[in-house]
mmCIF file of C-alpha atoms in Angstrom:
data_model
loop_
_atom_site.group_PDB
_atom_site.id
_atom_site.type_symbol
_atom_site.label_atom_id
_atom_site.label_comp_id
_atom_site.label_asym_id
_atom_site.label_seq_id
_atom_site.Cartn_x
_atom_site.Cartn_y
_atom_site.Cartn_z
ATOM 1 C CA UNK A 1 89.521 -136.351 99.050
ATOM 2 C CA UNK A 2 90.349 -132.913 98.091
ATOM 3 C CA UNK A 3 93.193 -132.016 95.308
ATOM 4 C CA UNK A 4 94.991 -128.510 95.623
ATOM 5 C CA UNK A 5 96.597 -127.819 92.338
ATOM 6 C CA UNK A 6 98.758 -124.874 93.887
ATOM 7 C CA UNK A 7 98.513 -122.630 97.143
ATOM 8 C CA UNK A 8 95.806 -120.318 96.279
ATOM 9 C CA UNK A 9 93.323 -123.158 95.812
ATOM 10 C CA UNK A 10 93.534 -124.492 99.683
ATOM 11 C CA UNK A 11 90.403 -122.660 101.387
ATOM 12 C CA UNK A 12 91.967 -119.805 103.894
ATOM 13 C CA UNK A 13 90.141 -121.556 106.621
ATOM 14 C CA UNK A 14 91.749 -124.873 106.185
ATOM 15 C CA UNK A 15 93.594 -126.687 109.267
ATOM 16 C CA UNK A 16 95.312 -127.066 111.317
ATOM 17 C CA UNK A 17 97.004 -130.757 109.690
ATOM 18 C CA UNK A 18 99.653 -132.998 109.651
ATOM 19 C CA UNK A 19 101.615 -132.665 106.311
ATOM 20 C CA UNK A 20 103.830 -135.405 104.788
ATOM 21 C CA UNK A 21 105.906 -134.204 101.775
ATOM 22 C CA UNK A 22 107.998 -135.339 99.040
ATOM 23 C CA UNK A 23 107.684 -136.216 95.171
ATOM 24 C CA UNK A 24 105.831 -139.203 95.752
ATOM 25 C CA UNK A 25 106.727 -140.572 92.280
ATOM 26 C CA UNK A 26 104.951 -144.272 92.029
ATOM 27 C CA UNK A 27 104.009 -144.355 95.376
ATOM 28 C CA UNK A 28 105.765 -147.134 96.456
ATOM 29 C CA UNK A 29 106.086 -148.882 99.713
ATOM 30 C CA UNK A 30 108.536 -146.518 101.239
ATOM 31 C CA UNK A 31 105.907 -143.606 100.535
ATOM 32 C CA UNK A 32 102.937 -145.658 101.379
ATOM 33 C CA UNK A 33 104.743 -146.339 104.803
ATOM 34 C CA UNK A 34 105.352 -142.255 105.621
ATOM 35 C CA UNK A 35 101.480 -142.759 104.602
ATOM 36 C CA UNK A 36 100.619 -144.485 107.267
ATOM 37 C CA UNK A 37 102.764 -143.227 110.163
ATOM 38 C CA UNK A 38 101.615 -139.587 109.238
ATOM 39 C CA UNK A 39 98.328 -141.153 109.433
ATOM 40 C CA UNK A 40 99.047 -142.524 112.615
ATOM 41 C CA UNK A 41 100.268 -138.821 113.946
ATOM 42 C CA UNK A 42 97.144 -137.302 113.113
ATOM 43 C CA UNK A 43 94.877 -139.572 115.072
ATOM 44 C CA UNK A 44 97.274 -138.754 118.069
ATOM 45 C CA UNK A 45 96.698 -135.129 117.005
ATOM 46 C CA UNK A 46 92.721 -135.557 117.610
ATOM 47 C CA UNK A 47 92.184 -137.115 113.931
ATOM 48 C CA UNK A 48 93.466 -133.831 112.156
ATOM 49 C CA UNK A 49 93.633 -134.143 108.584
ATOM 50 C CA UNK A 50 96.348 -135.897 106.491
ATOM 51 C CA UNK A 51 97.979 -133.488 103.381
ATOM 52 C CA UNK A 52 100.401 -135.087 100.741
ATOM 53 C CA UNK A 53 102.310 -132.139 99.507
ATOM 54 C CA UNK A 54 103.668 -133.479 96.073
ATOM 55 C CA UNK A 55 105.833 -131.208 93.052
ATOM 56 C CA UNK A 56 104.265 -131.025 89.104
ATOM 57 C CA UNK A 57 106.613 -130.900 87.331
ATOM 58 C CA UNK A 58 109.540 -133.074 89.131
ATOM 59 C CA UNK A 59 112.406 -130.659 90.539
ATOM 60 C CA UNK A 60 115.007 -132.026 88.234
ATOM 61 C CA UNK A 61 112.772 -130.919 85.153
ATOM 62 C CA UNK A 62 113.122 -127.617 85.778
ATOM 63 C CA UNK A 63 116.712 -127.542 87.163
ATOM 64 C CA UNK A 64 117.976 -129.788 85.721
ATOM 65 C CA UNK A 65 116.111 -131.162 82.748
ATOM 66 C CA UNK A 66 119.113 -133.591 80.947
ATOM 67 C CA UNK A 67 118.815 -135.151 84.420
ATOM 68 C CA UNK A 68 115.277 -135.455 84.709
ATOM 69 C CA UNK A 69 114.031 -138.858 85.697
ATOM 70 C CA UNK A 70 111.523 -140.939 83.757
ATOM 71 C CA UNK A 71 108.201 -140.485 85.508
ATOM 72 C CA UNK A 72 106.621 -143.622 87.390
ATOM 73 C CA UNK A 73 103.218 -142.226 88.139
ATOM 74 C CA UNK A 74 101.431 -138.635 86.210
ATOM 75 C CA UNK A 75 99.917 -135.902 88.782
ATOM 76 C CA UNK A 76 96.062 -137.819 88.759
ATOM 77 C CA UNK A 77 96.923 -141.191 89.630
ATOM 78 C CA UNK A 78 99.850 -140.156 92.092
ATOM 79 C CA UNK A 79 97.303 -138.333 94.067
ATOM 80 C CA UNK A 80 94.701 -141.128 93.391
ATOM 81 C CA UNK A 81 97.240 -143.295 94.774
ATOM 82 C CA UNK A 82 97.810 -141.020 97.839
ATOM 83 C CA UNK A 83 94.283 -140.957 98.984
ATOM 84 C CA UNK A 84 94.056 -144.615 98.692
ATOM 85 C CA UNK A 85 96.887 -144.603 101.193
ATOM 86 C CA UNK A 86 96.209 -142.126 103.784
ATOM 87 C CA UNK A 87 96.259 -138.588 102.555
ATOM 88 C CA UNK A 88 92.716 -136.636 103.134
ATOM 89 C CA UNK A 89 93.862 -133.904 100.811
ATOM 90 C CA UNK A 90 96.651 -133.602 98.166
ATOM 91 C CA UNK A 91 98.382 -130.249 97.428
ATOM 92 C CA UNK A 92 100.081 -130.919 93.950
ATOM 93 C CA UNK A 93 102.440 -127.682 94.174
ATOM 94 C CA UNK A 94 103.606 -126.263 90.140
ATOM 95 C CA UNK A 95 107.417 -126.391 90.389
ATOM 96 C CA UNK A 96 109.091 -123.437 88.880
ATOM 97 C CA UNK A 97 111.888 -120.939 89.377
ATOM 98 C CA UNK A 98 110.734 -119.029 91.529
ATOM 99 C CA UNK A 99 109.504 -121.911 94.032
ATOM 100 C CA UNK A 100 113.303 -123.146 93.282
ATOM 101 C CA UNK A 101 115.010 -120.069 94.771
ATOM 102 C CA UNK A 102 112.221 -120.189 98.062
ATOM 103 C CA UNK A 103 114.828 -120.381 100.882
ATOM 104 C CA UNK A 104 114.011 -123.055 103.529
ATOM 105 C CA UNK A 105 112.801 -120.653 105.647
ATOM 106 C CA UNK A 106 110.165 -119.518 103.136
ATOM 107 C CA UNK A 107 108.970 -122.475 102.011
ATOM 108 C CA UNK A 108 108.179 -123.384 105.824
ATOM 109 C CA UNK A 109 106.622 -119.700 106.518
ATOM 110 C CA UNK A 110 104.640 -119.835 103.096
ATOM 111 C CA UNK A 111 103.633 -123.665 102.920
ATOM 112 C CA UNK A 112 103.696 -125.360 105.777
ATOM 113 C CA UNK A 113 102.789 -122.776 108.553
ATOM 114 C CA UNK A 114 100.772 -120.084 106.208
ATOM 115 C CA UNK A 115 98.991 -122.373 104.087
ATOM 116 C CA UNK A 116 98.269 -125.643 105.821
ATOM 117 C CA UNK A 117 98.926 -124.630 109.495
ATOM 118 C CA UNK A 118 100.738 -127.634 110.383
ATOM 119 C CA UNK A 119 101.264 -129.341 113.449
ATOM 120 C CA UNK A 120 103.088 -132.111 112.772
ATOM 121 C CA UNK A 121 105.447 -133.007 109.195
ATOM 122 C CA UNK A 122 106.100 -136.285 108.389
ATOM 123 C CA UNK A 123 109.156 -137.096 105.480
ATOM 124 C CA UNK A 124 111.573 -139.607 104.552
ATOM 125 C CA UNK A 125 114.744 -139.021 106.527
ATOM 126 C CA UNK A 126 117.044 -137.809 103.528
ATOM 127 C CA UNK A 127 114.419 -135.279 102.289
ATOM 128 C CA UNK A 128 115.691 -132.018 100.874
ATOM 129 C CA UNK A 129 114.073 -129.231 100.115
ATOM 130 C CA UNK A 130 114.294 -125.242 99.413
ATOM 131 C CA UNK A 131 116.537 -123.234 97.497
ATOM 132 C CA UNK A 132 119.909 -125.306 96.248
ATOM 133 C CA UNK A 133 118.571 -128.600 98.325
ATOM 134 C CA UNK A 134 119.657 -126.671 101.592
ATOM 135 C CA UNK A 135 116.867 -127.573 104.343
ATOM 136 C CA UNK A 136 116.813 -131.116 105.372
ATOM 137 C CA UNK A 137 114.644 -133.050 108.406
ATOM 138 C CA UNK A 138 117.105 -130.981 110.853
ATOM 139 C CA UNK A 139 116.089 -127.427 109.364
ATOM 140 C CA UNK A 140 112.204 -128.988 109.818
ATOM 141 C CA UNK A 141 112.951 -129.747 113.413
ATOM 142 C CA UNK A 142 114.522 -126.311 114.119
ATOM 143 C CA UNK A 143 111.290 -124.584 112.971
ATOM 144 C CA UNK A 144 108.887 -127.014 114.542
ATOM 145 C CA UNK A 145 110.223 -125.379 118.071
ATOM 146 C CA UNK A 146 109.216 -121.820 116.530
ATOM 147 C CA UNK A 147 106.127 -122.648 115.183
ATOM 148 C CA UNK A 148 104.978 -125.162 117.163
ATOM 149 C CA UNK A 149 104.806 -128.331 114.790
ATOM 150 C CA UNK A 150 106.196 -132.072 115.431
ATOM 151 C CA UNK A 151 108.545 -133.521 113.202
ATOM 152 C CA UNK A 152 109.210 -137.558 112.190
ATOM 153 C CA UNK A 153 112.170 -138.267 109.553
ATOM 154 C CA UNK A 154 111.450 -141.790 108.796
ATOM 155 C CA UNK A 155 113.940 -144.210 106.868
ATOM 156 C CA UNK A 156 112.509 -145.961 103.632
ATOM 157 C CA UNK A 157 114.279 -148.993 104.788
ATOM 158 C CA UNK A 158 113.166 -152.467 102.106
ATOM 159 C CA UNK A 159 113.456 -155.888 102.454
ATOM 160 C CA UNK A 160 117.184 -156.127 101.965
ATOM 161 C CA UNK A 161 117.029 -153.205 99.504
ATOM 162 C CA UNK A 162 116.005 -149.529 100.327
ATOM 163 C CA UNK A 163 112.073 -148.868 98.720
ATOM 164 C CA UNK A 164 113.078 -145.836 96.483
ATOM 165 C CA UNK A 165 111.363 -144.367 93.240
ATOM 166 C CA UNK A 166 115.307 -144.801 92.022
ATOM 167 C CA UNK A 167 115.459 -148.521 92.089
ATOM 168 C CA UNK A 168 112.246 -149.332 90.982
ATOM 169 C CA UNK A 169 113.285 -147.242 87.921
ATOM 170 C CA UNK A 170 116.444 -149.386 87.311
ATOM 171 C CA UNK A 171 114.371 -152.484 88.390
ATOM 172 C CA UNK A 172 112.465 -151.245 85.070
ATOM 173 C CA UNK A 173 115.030 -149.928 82.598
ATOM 174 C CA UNK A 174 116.031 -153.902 83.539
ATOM 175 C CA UNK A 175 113.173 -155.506 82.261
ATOM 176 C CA UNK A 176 112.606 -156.611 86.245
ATOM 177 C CA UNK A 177 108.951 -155.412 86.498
ATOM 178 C CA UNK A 178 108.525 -158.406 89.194
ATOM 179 C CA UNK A 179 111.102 -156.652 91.198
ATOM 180 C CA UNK A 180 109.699 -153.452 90.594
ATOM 181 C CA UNK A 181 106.332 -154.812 91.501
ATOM 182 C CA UNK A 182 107.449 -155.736 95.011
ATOM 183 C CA UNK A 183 108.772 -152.747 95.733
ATOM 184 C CA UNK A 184 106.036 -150.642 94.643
ATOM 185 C CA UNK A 185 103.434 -152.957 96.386
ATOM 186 C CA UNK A 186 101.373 -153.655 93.127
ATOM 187 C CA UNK A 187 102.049 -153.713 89.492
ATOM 188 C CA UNK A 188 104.023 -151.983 86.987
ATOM 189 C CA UNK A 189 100.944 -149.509 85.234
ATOM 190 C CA UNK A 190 101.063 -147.448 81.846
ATOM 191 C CA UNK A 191 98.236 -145.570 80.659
ATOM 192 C CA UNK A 192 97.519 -144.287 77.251
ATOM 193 C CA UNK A 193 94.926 -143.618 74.497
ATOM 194 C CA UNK A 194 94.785 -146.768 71.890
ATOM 195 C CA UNK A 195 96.013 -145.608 68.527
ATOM 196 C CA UNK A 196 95.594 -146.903 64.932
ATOM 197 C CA UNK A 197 98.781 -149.637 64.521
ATOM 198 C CA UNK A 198 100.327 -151.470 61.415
ATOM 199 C CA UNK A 199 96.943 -153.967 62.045
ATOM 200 C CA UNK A 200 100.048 -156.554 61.467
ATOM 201 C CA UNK A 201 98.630 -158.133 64.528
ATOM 202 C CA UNK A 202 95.529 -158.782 63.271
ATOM 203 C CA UNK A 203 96.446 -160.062 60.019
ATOM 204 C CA UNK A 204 98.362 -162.754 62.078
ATOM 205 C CA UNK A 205 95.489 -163.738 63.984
ATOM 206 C CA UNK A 206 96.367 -161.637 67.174
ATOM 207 C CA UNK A 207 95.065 -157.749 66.908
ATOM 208 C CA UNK A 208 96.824 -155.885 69.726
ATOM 209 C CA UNK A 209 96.093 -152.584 71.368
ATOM 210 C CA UNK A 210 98.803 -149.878 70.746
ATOM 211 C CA UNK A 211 99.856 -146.868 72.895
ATOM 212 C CA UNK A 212 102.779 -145.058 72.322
ATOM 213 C CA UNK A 213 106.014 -145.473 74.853
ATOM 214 C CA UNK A 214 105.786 -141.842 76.501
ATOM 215 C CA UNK A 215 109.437 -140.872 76.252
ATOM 216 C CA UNK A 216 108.632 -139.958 80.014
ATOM 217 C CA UNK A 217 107.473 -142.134 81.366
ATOM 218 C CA UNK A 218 109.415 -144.967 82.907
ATOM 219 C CA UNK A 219 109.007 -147.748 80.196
ATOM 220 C CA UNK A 220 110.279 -151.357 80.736
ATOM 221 C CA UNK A 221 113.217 -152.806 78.396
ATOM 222 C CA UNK A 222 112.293 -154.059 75.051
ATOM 223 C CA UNK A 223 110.477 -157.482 75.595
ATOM 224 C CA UNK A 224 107.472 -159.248 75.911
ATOM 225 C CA UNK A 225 105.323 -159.636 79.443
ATOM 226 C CA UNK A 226 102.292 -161.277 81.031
ATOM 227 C CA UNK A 227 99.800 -158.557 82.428
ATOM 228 C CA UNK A 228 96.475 -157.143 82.232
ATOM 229 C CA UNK A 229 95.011 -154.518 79.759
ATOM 230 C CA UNK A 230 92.104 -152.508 81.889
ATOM 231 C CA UNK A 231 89.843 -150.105 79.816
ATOM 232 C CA UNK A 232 89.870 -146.333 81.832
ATOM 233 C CA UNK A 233 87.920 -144.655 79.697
ATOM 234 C CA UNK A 234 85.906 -146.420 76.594
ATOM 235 C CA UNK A 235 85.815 -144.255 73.789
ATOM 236 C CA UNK A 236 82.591 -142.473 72.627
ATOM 237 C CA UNK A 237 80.335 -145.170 71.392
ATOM 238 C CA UNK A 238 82.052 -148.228 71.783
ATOM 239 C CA UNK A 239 81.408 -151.213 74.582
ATOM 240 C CA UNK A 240 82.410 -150.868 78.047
ATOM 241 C CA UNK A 241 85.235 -153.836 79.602
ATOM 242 C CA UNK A 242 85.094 -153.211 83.751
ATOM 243 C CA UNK A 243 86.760 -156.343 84.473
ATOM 244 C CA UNK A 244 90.983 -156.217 83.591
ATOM 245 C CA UNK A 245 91.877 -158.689 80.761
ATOM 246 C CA UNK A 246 94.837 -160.902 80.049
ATOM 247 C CA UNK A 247 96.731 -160.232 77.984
ATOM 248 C CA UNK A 248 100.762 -160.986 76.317
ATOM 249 C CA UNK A 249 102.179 -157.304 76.103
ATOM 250 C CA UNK A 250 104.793 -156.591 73.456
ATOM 251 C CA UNK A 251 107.387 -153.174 73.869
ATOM 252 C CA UNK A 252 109.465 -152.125 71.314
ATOM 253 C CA UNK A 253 109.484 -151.163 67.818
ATOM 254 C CA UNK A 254 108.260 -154.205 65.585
ATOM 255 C CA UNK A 255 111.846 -155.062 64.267
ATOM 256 C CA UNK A 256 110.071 -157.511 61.688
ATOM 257 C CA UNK A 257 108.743 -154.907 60.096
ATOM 258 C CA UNK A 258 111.547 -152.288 60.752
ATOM 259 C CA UNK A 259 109.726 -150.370 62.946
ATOM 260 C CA UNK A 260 110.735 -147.011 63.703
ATOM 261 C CA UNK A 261 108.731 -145.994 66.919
ATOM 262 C CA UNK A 262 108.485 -147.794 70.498
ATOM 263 C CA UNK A 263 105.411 -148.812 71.286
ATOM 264 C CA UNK A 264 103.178 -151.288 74.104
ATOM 265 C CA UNK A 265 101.199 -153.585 71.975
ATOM 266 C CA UNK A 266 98.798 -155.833 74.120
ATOM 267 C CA UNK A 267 97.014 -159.002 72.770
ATOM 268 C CA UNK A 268 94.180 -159.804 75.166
ATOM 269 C CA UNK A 269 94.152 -163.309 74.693
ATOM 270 C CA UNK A 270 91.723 -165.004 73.000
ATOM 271 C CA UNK A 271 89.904 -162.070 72.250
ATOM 272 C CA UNK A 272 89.616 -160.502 68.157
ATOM 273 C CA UNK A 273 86.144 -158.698 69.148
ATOM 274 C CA UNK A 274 87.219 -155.956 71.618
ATOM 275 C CA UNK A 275 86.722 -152.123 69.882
ATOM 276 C CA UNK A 276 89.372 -150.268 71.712
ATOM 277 C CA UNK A 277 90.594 -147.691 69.118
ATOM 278 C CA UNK A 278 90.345 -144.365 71.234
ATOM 279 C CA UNK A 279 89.882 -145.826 74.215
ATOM 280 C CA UNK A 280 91.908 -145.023 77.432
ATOM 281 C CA UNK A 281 93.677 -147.758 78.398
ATOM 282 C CA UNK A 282 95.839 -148.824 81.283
ATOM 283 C CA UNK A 283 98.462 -151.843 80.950
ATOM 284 C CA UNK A 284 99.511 -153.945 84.094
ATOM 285 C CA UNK A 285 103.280 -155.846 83.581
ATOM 286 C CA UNK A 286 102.983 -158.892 85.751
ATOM 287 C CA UNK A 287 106.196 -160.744 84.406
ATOM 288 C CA UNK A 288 108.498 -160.708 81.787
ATOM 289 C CA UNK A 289 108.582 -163.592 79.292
ATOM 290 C CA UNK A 290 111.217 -163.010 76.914
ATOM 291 C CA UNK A 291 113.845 -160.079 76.010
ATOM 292 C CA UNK A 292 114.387 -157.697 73.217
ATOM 293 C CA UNK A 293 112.147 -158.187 70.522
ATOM 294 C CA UNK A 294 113.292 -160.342 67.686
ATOM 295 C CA UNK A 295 113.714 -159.877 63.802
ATOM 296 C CA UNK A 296 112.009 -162.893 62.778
ATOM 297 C CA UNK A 297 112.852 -164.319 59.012
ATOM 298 C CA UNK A 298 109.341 -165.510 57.837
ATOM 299 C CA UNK A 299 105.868 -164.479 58.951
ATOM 300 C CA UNK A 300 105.460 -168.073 60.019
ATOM 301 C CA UNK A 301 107.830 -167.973 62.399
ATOM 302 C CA UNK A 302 106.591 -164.615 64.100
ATOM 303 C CA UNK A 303 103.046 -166.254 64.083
ATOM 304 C CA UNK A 304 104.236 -168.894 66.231
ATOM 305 C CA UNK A 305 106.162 -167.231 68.333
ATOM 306 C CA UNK A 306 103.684 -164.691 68.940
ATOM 307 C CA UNK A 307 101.478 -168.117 70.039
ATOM 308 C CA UNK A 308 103.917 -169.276 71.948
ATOM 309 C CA UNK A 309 103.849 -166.201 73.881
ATOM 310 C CA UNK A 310 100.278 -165.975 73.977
ATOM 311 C CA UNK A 311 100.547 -169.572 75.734
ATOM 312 C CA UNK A 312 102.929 -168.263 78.354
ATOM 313 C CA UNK A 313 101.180 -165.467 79.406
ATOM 314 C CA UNK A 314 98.204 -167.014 79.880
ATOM 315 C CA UNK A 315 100.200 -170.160 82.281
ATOM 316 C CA UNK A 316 101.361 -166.883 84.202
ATOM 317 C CA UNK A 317 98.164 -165.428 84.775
ATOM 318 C CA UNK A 318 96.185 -168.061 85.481
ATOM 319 C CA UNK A 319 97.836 -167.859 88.815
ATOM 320 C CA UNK A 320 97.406 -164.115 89.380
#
């Protein structure tokens, strides 16, 4: 699969393709369906290739940054993620200014009929795009008839509740990663480098693996969860772990200890052996176990509670 990062990096000779656009944050079911009926298009078309045209950074960063949503997926694993569903080639477009104040009719002429030579665009029915949000699946439709592309506006209809980056991101700020789950069509994932902790954990018995909470990045509530901590990347010189572990996944900021900064703290269970310090990590939330974090009175009584999670993520998992 080939990744564009901008226009000037898609070879002159490419196309003619079908071209599916939008932010794609999470790539949830709704996306992965638009997947899969532009997919569908392009074997009608004589198997032409399938483009995901995706934004870096999201629109409302730039235009509206207060407003800017926490991010579900970064730029490498959303276009991972599109490949894995359909898209042949990913154009990840750098959203500025300038590429704000494009009006619909340029971003057609410059994009979708100069660049990838489209001949069919495939979106979700409310998308908007161009200069103050002003085309829509109507102004796509116009143009097809000029230059000579199809056009499908499909609805991102759920099961009882629309699939939309939007809810899963309340589904999250909720603690709901289940729900979130279902509507993504696989689990909740957060990636980040392991850092040097409190080694608290370890001291009780139960060393955890610490990444920072990316103010970014769509975080779940304060609580503890059932998941699975996969290693990415191992650092420079230390084992490698290819298969995911289970593990009972802490968020928040240690209020035992007065903690300061949020964090994910996993404890692969049963394990005190694992060298992850540096490593890239990712962290799966299957289920939530219990809410906010707790200020616990004695170290005893975080030690067994800390079991007594330990003990309910692994009756979770042992069914996942």
């Amino acid at each position: 699969m080939r990744v564009w990062h901008g226009l000037d990096q898609v070879e002159p000779e490419f196309g003619p393709s079908v071209v599916t656009i939008g932010n794609f944050d999470g790539v949830h079911r709704g996306h992965q369906e638009v997947l899969a009926h532009a997919k569908a298009r392009a074997a009608e078309l004589g198997g032409l290739p399938v483009v995901a045209l995706t934004f870096d950074p999201h629109p409302m960063a730039v235009l509206r940054p207060d407003r800017a949503p926490a991010m579900l997926s970064e730029p490498v694993e959303r276009a991972e993620m599109l490949g894995k569903h359909g898209a042949d080639a990913v154009l990840i477009l750098p959203f500025d200014k300038e590429v704000a104040s494009w009006p619909p009719e340029d971003f057609i002429e410059r994009v979708l009929v100069g660049t990838l030579r489209a001949k069919a665009v495939v979106v979700g029915e409310n998308f908007r795009f161009g200069h103050k949000a002003a085309g829509h699946v109507d102004t796509l439709v116009e143009a097809g008839v000029t230059h000579g592309f199809q056009v499908e506006g499909l609805s991102l209809a759920g099961d009882g509740q629309p699939w939309s980056s939007t809810y899963i991101r309340g589904r999250i700020a909720e603690g709901d990663v289940e729900a979130a789950a279902d509507a993504l069509g696989r689990p909740l994932r957060i990636t980040g480098v392991v850092v040097e902790g409190d080694k608290r954990g370890r001291e009780l018995g139960f060393p955890t693996a610490n990444i920072p909470a990316d103010p970014h990045a769509a975080i779940p509530l304060d609580g503890v969860y059932a998941g699975w901590l996969t290693v990415l990347e191992p650092a420079p010189g230390t084992p490698s772990y290819p298969e995911p572990l289970p593990a009972a996944i802490s968020v928040g900021s240690n209020p035992t200890f007065d903690g300061v900064d949020r964090r994910v703290e996993s404890y692969v269970l049963d394990r005190d052996d694992l060298e992850l310090y540096g490593s890239t990590i990712a962290v799966d939330f299957v289920a939530r176990l219990r809410g906010s974090q707790i200020r616990f009175d004695t170290i005893d009584e975080l030690r067994f509670q800390i079991k007594a999670d330990a003990d309910g993520a692994r009756r979770i998992l042992a069914g996942n």
